[in-house]
Amino acid sequence: MCVVFGIARSENMAQVGMLWSHLFNTYNPWILFDGSIYQLGLGVKEMQLVIIAIIFLFMIESLKYRIGSLREALQKQNIIFRWVVIYLLIFAVITFGVYGPNYNAVDFIYGGF
């Protein structure tokens, strides 16, 4: 996905080559700890949201390996619990969505086409 995104957003093939070169040859894990990652466009709040989302995904993945299909496990629960989970997920999507005061539809990934 990242490779395709690089082709779509680059102005010429020289930029694509430079992007791929940095993508596969540059390894800098210290960018996560020295604060320079915030220069890439994400603020502190967005990074906190990313970390929470990653933790949530790890929890869901570990549940998946432990109990099997999450959908089947949810279907075995009573209907009130199922609807509470569904409403919580909808609420999370609305709350953590990108639709805020600075939202601009042109900034969408396909806005440049």
Short mmCIF file of C-alpha atoms in Angstrom, two decimals:
data_model
loop_
_atom_site.label_atom_id
_atom_site.label_comp_id
_atom_site.label_asym_id
_atom_site.label_seq_id
_atom_site.Cartn_x
_atom_site.Cartn_y
_atom_site.Cartn_z
CA MET A 1 0.00 0.00 0.00
CA CYS A 2 2.78 2.42 0.88
CA VAL A 3 4.52 1.71 -2.42
CA VAL A 4 1.36 2.42 -4.41
CA PHE A 5 0.69 5.57 -2.39
CA GLY A 6 4.19 6.76 -3.24
CA ILE A 7 3.55 6.36 -6.95
CA ALA A 8 0.20 8.14 -6.73
CA ARG A 9 1.52 11.14 -4.77
CA SER A 10 4.88 11.64 -6.50
CA GLU A 11 5.30 14.20 -9.24
CA ASN A 12 7.86 12.21 -11.24
CA MET A 13 9.70 8.89 -11.25
CA ALA A 14 12.78 10.44 -9.59
CA GLN A 15 10.67 11.15 -6.50
CA VAL A 16 9.32 7.59 -6.59
CA GLY A 17 12.87 6.23 -6.71
CA MET A 18 13.94 8.45 -3.82
CA LEU A 19 10.89 7.40 -1.80
CA TRP A 20 11.51 3.71 -2.39
CA SER A 21 15.19 4.14 -1.57
CA HIS A 22 14.36 5.76 1.78
CA LEU A 23 11.57 3.28 2.42
CA PHE A 24 13.78 0.21 2.10
CA ASN A 25 17.23 1.52 3.09
CA THR A 26 16.62 3.94 5.97
CA TYR A 27 16.03 2.51 9.43
CA ASN A 28 15.72 5.05 12.21
CA PRO A 29 13.75 3.79 15.23
CA TRP A 30 14.88 6.80 17.28
CA ILE A 31 12.41 9.00 15.41
CA LEU A 32 9.79 7.58 17.77
CA PHE A 33 11.59 8.92 20.83
CA ASP A 34 13.36 12.16 19.87
CA GLY A 35 10.25 14.15 18.91
CA SER A 36 11.10 14.46 15.22
CA ILE A 37 8.16 12.26 14.27
CA TYR A 38 5.90 15.21 15.06
CA GLN A 39 7.42 17.04 12.09
CA LEU A 40 5.77 14.51 9.76
CA GLY A 41 2.30 15.94 10.30
CA LEU A 42 0.97 14.18 13.38
CA GLY A 43 0.53 16.08 16.61
CA VAL A 44 0.76 14.75 20.14
CA LYS A 45 -2.97 13.99 20.32
CA GLU A 46 -2.92 12.11 17.03
CA MET A 47 0.07 10.04 18.17
CA GLN A 48 -1.72 9.19 21.41
CA LEU A 49 -4.72 8.08 19.37
CA VAL A 50 -2.47 5.93 17.16
CA ILE A 51 -0.91 4.29 20.22
CA ILE A 52 -4.36 3.61 21.75
CA ALA A 53 -5.55 2.16 18.43
CA ILE A 54 -2.51 -0.12 18.19
CA ILE A 55 -3.05 -1.36 21.75
CA PHE A 56 -6.73 -1.95 20.96
CA LEU A 57 -5.83 -3.91 17.82
CA PHE A 58 -3.36 -6.07 19.76
CA MET A 59 -6.06 -6.80 22.34
CA ILE A 60 -8.58 -7.77 19.65
CA GLU A 61 -6.01 -9.93 17.88
CA SER A 62 -5.10 -11.76 21.08
CA LEU A 63 -8.80 -12.37 21.76
CA LYS A 64 -9.16 -13.73 18.25
CA TYR A 65 -6.41 -16.26 18.82
CA ARG A 66 -7.76 -17.23 22.22
CA ILE A 67 -11.47 -17.68 21.45
CA GLY A 68 -11.58 -18.04 17.67
CA SER A 69 -14.02 -16.02 15.63
CA LEU A 70 -15.04 -12.83 17.42
CA ARG A 71 -18.21 -12.60 15.38
CA GLU A 72 -19.37 -16.04 16.47
CA ALA A 73 -18.43 -15.32 20.08
CA LEU A 74 -20.42 -12.08 19.98
CA GLN A 75 -23.43 -13.89 18.49
CA LYS A 76 -23.44 -16.29 21.45
CA GLN A 77 -23.87 -13.38 23.89
CA ASN A 78 -27.27 -12.02 24.85
CA ILE A 79 -28.82 -9.34 22.68
CA ILE A 80 -28.34 -6.48 25.15
CA PHE A 81 -24.58 -7.10 25.32
CA ARG A 82 -24.39 -7.27 21.51
CA TRP A 83 -26.18 -3.95 21.08
CA VAL A 84 -24.02 -2.30 23.74
CA VAL A 85 -20.90 -3.42 21.86
CA ILE A 86 -22.30 -2.20 18.54
CA TYR A 87 -23.23 1.20 19.98
CA LEU A 88 -19.82 1.53 21.65
CA LEU A 89 -18.09 0.82 18.34
CA ILE A 90 -20.26 3.36 16.51
CA PHE A 91 -19.57 5.90 19.25
CA ALA A 92 -15.81 5.23 18.97
CA VAL A 93 -15.88 5.77 15.21
CA ILE A 94 -17.75 9.05 15.61
CA THR A 95 -15.58 10.23 18.50
CA PHE A 96 -12.20 9.29 17.06
CA GLY A 97 -13.05 10.12 13.44
CA VAL A 98 -11.24 12.83 11.55
CA TYR A 99 -14.34 14.99 11.11
CA GLY A 100 -13.49 17.97 13.26
CA PRO A 101 -13.33 21.73 12.88
CA ASN A 102 -10.27 21.53 10.59
CA TYR A 103 -11.65 18.75 8.39
CA ASN A 104 -11.29 19.43 4.68
CA ALA A 105 -12.62 16.91 2.16
CA VAL A 106 -9.95 17.96 -0.35
CA ASP A 107 -7.26 16.58 1.97
CA PHE A 108 -8.68 13.09 1.49
CA ILE A 109 -6.21 10.58 0.05
CA TYR A 110 -7.82 10.74 -3.43
CA GLY A 111 -8.22 14.53 -3.35
CA GLY A 112 -5.24 15.01 -5.66
CA PHE A 113 -6.71 13.06 -8.56
#
